[in-house]
Short mmCIF file of C-alpha atoms in Angstrom, two decimals:
data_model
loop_
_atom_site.label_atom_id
_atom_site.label_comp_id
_atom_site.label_asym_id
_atom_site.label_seq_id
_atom_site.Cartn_x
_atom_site.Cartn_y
_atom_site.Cartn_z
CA UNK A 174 34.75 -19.72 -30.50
CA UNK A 175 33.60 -16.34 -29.76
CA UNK A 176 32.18 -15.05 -26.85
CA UNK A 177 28.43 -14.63 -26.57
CA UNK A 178 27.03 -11.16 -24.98
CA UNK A 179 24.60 -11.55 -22.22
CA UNK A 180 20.80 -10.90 -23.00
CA UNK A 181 19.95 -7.70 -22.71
CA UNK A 182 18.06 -6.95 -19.32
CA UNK A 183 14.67 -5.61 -19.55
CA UNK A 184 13.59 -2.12 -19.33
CA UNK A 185 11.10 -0.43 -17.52
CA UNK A 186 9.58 2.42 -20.18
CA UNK A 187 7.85 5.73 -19.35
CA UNK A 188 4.32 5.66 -20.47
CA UNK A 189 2.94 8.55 -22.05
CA UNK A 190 0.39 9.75 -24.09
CA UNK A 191 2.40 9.41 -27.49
CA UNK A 192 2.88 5.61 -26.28
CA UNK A 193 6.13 4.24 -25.16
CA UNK A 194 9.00 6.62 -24.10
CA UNK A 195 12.50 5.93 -23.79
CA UNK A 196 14.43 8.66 -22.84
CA UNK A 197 18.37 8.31 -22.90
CA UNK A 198 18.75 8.45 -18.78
CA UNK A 199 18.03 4.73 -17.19
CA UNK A 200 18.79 3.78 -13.90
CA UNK A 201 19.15 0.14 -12.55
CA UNK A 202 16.59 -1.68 -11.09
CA UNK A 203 18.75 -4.28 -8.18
CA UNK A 204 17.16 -7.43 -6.78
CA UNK A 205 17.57 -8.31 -3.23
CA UNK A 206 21.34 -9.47 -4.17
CA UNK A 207 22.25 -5.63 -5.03
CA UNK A 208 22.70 -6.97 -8.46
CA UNK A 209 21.08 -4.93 -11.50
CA UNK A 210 17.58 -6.64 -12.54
CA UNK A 211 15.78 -4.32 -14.63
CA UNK A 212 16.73 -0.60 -16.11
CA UNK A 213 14.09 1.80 -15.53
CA UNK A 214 13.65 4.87 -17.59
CA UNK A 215 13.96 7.93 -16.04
CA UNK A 216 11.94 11.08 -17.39
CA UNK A 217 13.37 14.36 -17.53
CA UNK A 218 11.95 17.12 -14.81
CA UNK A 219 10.88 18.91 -17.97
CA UNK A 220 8.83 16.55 -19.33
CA UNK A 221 5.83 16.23 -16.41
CA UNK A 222 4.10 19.69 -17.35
CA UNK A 223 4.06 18.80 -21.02
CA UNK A 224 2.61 15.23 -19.81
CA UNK A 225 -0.19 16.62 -17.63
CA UNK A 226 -1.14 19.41 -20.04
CA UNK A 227 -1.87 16.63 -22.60
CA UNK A 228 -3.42 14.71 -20.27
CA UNK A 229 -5.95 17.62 -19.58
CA UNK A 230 -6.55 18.08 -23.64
CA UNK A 231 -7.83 14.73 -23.39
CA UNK A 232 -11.58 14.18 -23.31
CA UNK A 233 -13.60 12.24 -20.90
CA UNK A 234 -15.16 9.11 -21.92
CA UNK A 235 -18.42 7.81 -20.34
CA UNK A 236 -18.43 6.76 -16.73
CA UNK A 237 -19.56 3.37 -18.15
CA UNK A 238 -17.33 2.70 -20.56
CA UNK A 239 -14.47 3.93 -18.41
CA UNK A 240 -15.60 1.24 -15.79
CA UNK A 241 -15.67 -1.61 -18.41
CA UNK A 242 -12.21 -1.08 -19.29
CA UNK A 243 -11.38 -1.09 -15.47
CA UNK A 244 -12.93 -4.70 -14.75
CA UNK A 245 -11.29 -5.71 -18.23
CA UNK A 246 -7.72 -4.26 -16.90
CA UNK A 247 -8.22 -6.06 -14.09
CA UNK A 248 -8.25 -9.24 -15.78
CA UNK A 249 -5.63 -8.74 -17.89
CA UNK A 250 -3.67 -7.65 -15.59
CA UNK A 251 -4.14 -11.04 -13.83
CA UNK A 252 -3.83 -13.54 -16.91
CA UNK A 253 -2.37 -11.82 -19.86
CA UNK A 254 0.71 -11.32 -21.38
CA UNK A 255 1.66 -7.62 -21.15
CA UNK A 256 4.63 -5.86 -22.91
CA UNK A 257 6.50 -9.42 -23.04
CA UNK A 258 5.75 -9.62 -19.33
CA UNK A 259 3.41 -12.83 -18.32
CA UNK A 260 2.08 -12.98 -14.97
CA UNK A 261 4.88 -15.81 -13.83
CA UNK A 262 7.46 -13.25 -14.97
CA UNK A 263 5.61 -10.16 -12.70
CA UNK A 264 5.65 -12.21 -10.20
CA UNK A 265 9.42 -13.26 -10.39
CA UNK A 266 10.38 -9.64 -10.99
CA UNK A 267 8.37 -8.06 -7.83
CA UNK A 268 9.61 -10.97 -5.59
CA UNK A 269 12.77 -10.67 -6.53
CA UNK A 270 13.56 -6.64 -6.36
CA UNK A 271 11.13 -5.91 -3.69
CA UNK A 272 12.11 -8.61 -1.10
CA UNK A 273 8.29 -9.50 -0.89
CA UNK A 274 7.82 -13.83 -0.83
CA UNK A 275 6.60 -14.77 -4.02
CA UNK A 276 2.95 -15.55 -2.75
CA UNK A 277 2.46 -11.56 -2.59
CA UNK A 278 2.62 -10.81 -5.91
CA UNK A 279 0.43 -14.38 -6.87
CA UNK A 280 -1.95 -13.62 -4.54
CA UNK A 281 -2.25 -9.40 -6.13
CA UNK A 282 -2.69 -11.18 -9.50
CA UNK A 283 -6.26 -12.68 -7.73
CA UNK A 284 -6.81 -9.45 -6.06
CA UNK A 285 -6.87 -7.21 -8.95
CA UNK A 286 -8.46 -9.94 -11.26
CA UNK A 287 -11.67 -9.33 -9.71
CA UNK A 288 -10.94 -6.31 -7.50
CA UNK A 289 -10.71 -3.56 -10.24
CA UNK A 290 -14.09 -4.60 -11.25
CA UNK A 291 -15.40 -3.76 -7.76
CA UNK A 292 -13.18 -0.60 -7.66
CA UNK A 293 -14.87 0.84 -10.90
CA UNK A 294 -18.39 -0.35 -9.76
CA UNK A 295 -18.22 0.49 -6.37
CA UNK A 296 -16.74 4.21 -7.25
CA UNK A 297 -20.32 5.91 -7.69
CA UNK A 298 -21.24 4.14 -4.58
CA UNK A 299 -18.99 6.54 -2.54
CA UNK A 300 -21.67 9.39 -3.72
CA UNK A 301 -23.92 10.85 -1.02
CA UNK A 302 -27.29 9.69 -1.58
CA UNK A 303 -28.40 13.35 -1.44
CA UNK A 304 -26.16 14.35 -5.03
CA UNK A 305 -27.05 13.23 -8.06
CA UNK A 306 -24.23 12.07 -10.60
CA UNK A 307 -22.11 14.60 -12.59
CA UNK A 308 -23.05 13.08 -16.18
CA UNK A 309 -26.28 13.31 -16.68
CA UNK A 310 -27.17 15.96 -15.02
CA UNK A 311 -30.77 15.31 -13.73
CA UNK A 312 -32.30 17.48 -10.87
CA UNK A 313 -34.90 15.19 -8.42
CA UNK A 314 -37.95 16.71 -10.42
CA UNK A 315 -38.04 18.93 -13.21
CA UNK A 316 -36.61 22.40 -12.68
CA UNK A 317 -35.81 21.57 -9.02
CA UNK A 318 -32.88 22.66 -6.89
CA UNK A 319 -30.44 19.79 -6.54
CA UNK A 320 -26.50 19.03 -6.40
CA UNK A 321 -23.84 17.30 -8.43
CA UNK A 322 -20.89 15.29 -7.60
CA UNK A 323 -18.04 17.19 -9.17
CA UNK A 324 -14.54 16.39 -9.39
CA UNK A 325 -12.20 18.49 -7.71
CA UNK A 326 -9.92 18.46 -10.67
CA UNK A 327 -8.96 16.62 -13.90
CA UNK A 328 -5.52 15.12 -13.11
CA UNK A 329 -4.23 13.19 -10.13
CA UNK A 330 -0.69 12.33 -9.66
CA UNK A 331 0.46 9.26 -7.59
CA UNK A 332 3.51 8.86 -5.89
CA UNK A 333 3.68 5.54 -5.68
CA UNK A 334 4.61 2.52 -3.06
CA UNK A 335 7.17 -0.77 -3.64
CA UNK A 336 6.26 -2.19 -0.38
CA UNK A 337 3.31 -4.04 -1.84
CA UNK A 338 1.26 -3.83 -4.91
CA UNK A 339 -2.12 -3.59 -3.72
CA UNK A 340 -2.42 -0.21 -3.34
CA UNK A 341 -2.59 0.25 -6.92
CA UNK A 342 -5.92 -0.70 -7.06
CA UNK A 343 -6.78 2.24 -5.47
CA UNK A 344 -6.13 4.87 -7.63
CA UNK A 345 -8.19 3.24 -10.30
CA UNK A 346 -10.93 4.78 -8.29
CA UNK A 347 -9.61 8.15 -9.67
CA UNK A 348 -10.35 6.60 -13.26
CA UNK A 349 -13.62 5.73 -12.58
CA UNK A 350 -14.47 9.16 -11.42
CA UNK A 351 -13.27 10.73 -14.78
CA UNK A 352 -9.77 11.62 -13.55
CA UNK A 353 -6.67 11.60 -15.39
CA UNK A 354 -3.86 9.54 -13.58
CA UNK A 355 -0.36 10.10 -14.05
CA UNK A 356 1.89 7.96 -11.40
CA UNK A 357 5.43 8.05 -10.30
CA UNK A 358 6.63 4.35 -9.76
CA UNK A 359 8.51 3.53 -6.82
CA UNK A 360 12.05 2.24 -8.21
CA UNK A 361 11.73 -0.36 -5.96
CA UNK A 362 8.52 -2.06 -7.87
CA UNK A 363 8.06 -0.20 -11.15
CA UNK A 364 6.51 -3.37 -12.38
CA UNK A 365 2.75 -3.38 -10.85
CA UNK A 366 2.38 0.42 -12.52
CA UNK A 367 3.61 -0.52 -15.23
CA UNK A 368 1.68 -3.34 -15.63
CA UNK A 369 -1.22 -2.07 -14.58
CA UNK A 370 -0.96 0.86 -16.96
CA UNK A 371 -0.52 -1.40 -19.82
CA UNK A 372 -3.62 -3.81 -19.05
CA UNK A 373 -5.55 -0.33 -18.73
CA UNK A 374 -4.50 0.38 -22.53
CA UNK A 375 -4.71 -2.65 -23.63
CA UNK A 376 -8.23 -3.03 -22.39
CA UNK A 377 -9.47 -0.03 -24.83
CA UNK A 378 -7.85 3.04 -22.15
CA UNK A 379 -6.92 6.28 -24.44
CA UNK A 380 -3.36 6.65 -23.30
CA UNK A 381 -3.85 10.32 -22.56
CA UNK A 382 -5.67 9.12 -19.19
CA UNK A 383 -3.31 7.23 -17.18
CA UNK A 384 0.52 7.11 -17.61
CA UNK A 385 3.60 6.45 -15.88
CA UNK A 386 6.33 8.79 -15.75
CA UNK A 387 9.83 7.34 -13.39
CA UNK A 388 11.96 9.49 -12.45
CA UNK A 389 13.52 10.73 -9.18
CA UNK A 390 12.31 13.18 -6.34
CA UNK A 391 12.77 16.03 -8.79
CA UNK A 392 10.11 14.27 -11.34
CA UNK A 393 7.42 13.27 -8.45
CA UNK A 394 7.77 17.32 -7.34
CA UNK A 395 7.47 18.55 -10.43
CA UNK A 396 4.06 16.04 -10.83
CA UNK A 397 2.64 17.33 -7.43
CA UNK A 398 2.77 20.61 -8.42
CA UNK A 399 1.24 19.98 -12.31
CA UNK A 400 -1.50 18.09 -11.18
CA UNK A 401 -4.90 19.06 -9.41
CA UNK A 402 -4.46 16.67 -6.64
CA UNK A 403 -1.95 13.68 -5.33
CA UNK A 404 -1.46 10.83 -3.40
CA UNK A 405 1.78 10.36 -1.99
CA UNK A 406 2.99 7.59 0.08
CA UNK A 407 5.80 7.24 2.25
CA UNK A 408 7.12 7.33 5.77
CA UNK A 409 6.96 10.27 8.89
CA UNK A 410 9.49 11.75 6.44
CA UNK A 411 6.94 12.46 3.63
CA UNK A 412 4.22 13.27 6.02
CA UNK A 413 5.95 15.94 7.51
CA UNK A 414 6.80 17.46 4.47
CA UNK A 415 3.48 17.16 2.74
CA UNK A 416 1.28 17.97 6.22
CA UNK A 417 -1.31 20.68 5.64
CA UNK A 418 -1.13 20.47 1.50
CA UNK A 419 -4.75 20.44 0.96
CA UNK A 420 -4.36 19.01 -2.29
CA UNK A 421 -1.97 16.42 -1.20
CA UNK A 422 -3.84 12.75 0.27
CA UNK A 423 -0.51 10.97 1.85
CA UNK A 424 -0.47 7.96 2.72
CA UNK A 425 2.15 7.48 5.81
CA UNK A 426 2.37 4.80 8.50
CA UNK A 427 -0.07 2.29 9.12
CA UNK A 428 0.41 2.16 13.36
CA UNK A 429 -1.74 -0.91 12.76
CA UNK A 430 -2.65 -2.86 15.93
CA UNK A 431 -4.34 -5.30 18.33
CA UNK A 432 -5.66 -5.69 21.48
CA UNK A 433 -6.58 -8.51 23.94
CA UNK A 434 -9.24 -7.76 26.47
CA UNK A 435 -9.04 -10.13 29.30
CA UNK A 436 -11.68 -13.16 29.34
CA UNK A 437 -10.34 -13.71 25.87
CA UNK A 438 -9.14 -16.80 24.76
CA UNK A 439 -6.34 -15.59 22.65
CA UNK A 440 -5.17 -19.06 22.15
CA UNK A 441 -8.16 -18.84 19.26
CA UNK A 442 -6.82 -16.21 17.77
CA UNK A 443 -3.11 -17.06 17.42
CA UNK A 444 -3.54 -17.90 13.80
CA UNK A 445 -5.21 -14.40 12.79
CA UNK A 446 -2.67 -12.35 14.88
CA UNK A 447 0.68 -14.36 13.05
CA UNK A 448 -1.44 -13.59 9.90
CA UNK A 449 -1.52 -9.58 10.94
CA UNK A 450 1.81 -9.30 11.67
CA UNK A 451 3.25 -11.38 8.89
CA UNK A 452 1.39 -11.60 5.74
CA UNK A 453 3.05 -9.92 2.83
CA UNK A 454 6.30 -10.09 4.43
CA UNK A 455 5.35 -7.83 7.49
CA UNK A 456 5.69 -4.66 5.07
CA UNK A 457 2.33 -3.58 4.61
CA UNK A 458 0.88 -0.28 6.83
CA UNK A 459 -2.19 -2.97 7.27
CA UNK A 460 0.44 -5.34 9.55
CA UNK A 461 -0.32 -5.24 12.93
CA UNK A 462 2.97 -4.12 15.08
CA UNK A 463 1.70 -3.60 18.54
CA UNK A 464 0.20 -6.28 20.50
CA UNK A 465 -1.72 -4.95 23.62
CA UNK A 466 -3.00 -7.18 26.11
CA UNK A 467 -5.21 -6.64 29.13
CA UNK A 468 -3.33 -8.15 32.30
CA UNK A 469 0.02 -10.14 31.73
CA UNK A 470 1.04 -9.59 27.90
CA UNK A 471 4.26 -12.33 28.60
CA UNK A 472 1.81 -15.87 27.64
CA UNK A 473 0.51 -14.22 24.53
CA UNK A 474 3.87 -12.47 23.64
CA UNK A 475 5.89 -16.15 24.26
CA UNK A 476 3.07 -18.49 22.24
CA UNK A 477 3.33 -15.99 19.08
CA UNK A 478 7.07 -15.87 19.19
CA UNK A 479 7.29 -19.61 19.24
CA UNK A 480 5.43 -19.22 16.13
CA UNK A 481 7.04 -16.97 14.13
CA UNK A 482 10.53 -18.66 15.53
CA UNK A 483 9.47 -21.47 13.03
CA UNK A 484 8.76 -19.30 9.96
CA UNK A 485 11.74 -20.09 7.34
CA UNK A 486 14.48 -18.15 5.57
CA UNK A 487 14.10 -18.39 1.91
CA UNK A 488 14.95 -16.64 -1.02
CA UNK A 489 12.26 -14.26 -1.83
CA UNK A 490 11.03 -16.24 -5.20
CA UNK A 491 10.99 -19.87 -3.21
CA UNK A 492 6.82 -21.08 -3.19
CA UNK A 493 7.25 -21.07 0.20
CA UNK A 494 9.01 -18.14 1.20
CA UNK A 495 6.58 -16.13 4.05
CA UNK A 496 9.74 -13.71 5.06
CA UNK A 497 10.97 -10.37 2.78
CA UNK A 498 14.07 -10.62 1.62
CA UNK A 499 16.99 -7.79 1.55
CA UNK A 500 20.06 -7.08 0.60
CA UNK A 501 22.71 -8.37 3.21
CA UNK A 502 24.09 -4.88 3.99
CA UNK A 503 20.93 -3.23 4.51
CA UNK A 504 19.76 -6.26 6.58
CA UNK A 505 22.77 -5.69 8.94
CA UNK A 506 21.56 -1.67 9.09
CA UNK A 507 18.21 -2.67 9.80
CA UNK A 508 19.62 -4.67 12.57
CA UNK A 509 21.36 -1.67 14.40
CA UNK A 510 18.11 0.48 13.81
CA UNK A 511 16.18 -2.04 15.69
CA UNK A 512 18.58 -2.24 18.67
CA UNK A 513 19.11 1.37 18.89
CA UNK A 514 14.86 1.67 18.48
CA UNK A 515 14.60 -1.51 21.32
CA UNK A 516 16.73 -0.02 24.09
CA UNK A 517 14.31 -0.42 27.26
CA UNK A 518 12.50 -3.79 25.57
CA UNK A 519 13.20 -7.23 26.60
CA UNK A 520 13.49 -9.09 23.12
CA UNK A 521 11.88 -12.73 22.78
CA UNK A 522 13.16 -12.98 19.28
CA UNK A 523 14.84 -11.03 16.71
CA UNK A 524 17.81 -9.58 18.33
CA UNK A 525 21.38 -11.36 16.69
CA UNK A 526 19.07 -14.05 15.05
CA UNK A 527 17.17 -11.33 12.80
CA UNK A 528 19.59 -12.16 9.92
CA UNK A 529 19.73 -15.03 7.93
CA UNK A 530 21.90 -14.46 5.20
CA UNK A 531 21.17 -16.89 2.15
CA UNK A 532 24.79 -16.76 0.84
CA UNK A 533 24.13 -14.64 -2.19
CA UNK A 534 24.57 -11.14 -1.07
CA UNK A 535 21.17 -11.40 0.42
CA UNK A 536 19.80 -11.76 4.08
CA UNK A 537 15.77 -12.83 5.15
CA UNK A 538 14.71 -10.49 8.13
CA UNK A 539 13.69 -13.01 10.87
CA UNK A 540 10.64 -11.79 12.67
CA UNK A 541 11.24 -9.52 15.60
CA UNK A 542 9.37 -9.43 19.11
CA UNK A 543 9.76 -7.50 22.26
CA UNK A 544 8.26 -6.38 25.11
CA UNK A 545 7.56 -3.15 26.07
CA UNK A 546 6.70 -2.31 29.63
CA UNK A 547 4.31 0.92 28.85
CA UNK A 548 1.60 1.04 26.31
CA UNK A 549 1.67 4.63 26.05
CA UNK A 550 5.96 4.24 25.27
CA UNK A 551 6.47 5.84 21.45
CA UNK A 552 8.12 2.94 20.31
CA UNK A 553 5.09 0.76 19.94
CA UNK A 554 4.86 3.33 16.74
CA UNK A 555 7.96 2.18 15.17
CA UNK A 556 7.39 0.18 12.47
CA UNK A 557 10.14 -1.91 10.45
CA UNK A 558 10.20 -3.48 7.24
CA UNK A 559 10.28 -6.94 8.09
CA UNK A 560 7.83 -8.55 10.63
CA UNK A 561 8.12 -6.68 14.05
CA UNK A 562 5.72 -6.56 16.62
CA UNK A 563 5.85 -4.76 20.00
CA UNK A 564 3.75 -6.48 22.83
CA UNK A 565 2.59 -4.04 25.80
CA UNK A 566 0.40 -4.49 28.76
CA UNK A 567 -2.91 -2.63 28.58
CA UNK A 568 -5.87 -1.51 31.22
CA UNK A 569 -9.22 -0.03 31.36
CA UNK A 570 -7.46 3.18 32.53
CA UNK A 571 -5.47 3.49 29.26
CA UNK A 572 -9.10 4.09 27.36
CA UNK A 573 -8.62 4.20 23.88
CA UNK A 574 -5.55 6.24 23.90
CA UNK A 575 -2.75 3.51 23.30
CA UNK A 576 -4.97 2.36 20.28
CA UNK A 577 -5.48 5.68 18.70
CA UNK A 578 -3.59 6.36 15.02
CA UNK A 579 -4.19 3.43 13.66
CA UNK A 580 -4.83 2.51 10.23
CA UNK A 581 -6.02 -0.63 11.53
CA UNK A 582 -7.40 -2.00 14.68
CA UNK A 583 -8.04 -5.76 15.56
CA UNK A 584 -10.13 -6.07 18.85
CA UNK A 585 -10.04 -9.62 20.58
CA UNK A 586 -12.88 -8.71 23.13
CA UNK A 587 -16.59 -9.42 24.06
CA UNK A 588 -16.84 -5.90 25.01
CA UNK A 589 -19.20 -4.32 22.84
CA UNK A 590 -18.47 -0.34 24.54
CA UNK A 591 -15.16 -0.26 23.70
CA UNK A 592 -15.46 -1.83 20.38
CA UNK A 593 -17.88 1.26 19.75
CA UNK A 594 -15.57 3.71 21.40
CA UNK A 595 -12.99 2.35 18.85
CA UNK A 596 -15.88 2.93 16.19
CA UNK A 597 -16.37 6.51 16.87
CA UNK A 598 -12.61 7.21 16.94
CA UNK A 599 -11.70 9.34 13.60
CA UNK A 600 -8.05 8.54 14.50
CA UNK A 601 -9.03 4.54 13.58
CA UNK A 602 -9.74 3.69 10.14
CA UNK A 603 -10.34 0.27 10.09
CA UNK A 604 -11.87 -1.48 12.83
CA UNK A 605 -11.66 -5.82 12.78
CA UNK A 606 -13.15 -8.04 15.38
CA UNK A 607 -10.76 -11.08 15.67
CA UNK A 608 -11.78 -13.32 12.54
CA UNK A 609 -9.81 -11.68 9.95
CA UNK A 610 -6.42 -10.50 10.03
CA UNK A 611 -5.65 -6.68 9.76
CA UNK A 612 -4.04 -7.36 6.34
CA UNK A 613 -7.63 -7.79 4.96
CA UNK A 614 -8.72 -5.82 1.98
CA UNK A 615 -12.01 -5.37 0.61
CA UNK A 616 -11.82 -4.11 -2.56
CA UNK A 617 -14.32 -0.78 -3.11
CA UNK A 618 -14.37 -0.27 1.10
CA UNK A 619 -12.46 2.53 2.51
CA UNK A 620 -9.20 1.71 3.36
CA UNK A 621 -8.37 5.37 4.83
CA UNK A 622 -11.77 6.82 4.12
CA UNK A 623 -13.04 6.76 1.05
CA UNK A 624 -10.85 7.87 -1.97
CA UNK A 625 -13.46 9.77 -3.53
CA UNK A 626 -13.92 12.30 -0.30
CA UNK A 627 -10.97 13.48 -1.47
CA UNK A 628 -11.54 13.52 -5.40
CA UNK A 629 -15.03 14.94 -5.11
CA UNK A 630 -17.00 17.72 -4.08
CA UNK A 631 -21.29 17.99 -4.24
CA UNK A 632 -22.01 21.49 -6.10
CA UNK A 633 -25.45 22.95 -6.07
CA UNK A 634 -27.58 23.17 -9.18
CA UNK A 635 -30.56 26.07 -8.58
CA UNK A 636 -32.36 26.08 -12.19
#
C-alpha cells in the first residue's frame, strides 16, 4: 500500500491590501515541544513602504461606520469561523505555541466579543471636553473660535506581543480614530492578528486600513520608519532602543505590584494576590511580581507559596492547565537566569522544583517565590515569564518610592493618604484597591494612559 503524506500544516498569510499574500519565504511556527506548528509568511523588507503608501491612498470612512464594523469584528472574532480557523482551533493554536493555559485564549474570545465594541465607542470619549470632533467640523456657535481633535497621522504600525492576546484590542482604538493599522505579528502568536484582522474584513473593513505584514526585525524597522506613529512592545531591550522616539509609544515592562499596609488582614486577600501573580500564566506586564508588606513579609510570603505549591503541571491545551508551558531547553535556561537573578534571596519555592517536564520535549514553569531583604533591591524589577513574585519588607520611611514604575499597583490598606499619594504618582498607571486582581482589564479605560493622547492632537479653528 502506499504511503500517505502528512496534511499539510497551516499557514499564517500576510494581509495586505490586494488580500491574501503569500510570499515564497515562510518560517516555522514551533509549539511548546520545539516541533513546527504553523508556517508563517514572511514579507520581504521591500514590501512595507509599498504597503503603507497604499494604505495612505485609502480613504477614510465615517467614524460611525468604522465603529460598527469594530463591535461586529469583535464578535466574530469571538464566534465565527475565520480563514478555516474556528474559535476551538485559535484557541488550540495560541495555547499550544505560546505556552499560555488554554483558559487565556477562551477567556480573550469573551474579552474581545464585547470589548471591541467598548473600544470603538469609548474612543471619542478620550476627547477633551473642550475640542470638538474632527468630522464634522462644528465651532461652539456660529463663526466662533474653537478646536478640533486631529490625528497626528494616518498610519500606525504595531509591533506586536505573543505573551497574551489582549493587547490587541488596543490598537483598534487607532481604527476608531480614522487611523490606518498595519501590525507586525509576534512569531510567537501570529494567530490573534491574524484573526483579528480577518474578523475586521470580514465585518465590512476595506482591507487598505488594517493589515498584517510578518516578517523579522528588518520588516518591523522598516514599518517604524513608514508609518506616522508606532507601538512597539517588548522588554528593557526595546525600550532602550526606542527611548526618546517621539513617534514611538513602547510598551516595556509592567513592574506590576502590591503592597500590604499593616492592620490588614491579608488572609482576605490571598485569593486576589494568587490571581495577580498567576492569571494568564504569570506572563502578562499586568502580573503582580513584587509583594511588599509593612512589618514581617515571611506569614504572607509562606501562605501564598503554599498556594501556588498546589497549582499543577499540565500541558498548555489541558482545561485545567493555570501554568505556561515551554520548551524543555528553554525551561532549563530560564532556570539558571533565575538563580543567577536570585543570588541574595532566600527561595520558598521555585528553585530545582521550577521544572516539570511533561515528557514531550516540553517543561511547565512552576511558580517561583523569594524573599528579598530590601525593598529598594533592583531585583524586585525582574520579571520572568512564568509566575515569579519577589516578597520584600516595606515601611512608612520607604514612601512611595519602592512602588514607583509600575504599570500596576494593588494597595491592601485602609490608608486613604497613601492610596492618594499613589494616585498622584505619574510613574503608576493603574491604581487597584484589593478586590480585583492587577490582571484586570477594562476595556475603553487607560491601560498606560489613554491611547488616543498619543494618536491625537486638539488644533485651533479661528473662522
Amino acid at each position: 500500500m502506499p504511503a500517505t503524506s502528512a496534511p499539510a500544516r497551516r499557514t499564517v498569510h500576510a494581509l495586505v491590501p490586494a488580500g491574501s499574500y503569500a510570499p515564497h519565504r515562510r518560517e516555522a511556527v514551533p509549539d511548546v515541544a520545539g516541533r513546527p506548528f504553523a508556517d508563517l509568511s514572511m514579507v520581504p523588507r521591500l514590501a512595507v513602504a509599498r504597503t503603507v503608501e497604499a494604505m495612505r491612498r485609502a480613504e477614510a470612512p465615517a467614524p460611525e461606520e468604522t465603529r460598527k464594523v469594530i463591535g461586529a469584528a469583535g464578535r466574530l472574532f469571538a464566534t465565527a469561523t475565520l480563514d478555516g480557523e474556528s474559535p476551538a482551533d485559535y484557541c488550540h493554536a495560541v495555547a499550544r505555541t505560546t505556552g499560555l493555559p488554554l483558559a487565556t485564549p477562551r477567556a480573550a474570545l469573551r474579552l474581545f466579543e464585547t470589548g471591541a465594541a467598548a473600544i470603538a465607542d469609548g474612543a471619542d470619549g478620550q476627547r477633551p471636553t473642550a475640542v470638538a470632533a474632527r468630522y464634522p467640523w462644528t465651532g461652539r456657535a456660529a463663526g466662533a473660535p474653537g478646536a478640533v481633535w486631529t490625528r497626528r497621522g494616518d498610519v500606525l504600525a504595531v509591533l506586536a506581543p505573543g505573551n497574551h492576546p489582549g493587547p490587541h484590542l488596543e490598537w483598534l482604538t487607532a481604527l476608531a480614530l480614522g487611523y490606518r493599522v498595519a501590525v507586525r505579528p509576534s512569531r510567537r502568536d501570529p494567530f490573534t492578528p491574524a484573526r483579528l484582522v480577518h474578523a475586521l474584513r470580514a465585518a465590512g473593513l476595506d482591507p487598505a486600513h488594517c493589515v498584517l505584514l510578518p516578517g523579522g526585525h528588518e520588516v518591523g524597522d522598516a514599518l517604524v520608519a513608514a508609518a506616522d506613529r508606532s507601538v512597539v512592545f517588548g522588554g528593557d531591550d526595546v525600550v532602550r532602543r526606542y527611548r526618546g522616539d517621539a513617534p514611538v509609544f513602547v510598551q516595556g515592562p509592567g513592574r506590576s505590584k502590591i503592597l500590604v499596609t499593616e492592620g490588614t488582614d491579608w488572609t482576605r486577600h490571598l485569593d486576589v494576590i494568587e490571581e495577580s501573580v498567576t492569571s494568564g500564566g504569570g506572563l502578562g506586564c499586568v502580573n503582580a511580581t513584587a509583594l511588599l508588606v509593612e512589618g514581617d513579609p515571611r506569614p504572607v510570603a509562606q501562605a501564598l507559596a503554599a498556594r501556588l505549591a498546589r497549582l499543577p503541571a499540565l500541558p498548555p491545551e489541558a482545561p485545567d492547565a493555570v501554568l505556561p508551558v515551554a520548551p524543555l531547553t528553554r525551561a532549563h535556561a530560564l532556570r539558571e537566569h533565575l538563580a543567577r537573578r536570585a543570588t541574595d534571596t532566600e527561595a520558598l519555592l521555585g528553585a530545582d522544583g521550577l521544572v516539570a517536564d511533561l515528557g514531550d520535549g516540553s517543561a511547565a514553569l512552576r511558580p517561583a517565590l523569594h524573599l528579598v531583604a530590601d525593598p529598594q533591591d533592583p531585583v524586585l524589577g525582574a520579571e520572568m515569564p512564568f509566575p515569579c513574585v519577589w516578597v520584600a519588607p516595606w515601611n512608612r520611611r520607604d514612601g512611595l518610592g519602592p512602588l514607583r514604575h509600575s504599570l500596576a499597583l494593588m494597595t491592601l490598606t485602609d490608608d486613604t493618604e497613601l492610596v492618594s499619594r499613589a494616585l498622584a504618582d505619574p510613574t503608576i498607571r493603574n491604581v487597584f484597591l484589593g478586590t480585583r486582581p492587577t490582571s484586570t482589564y477594562v476595556p475603553g479605560l487607560p491601560h498606560d494612559g489613554h491611547l488616543a493622547e498619543f494618536l491625537m492632537t486638539a488644533t485651533t479653528v479661528v473662522p
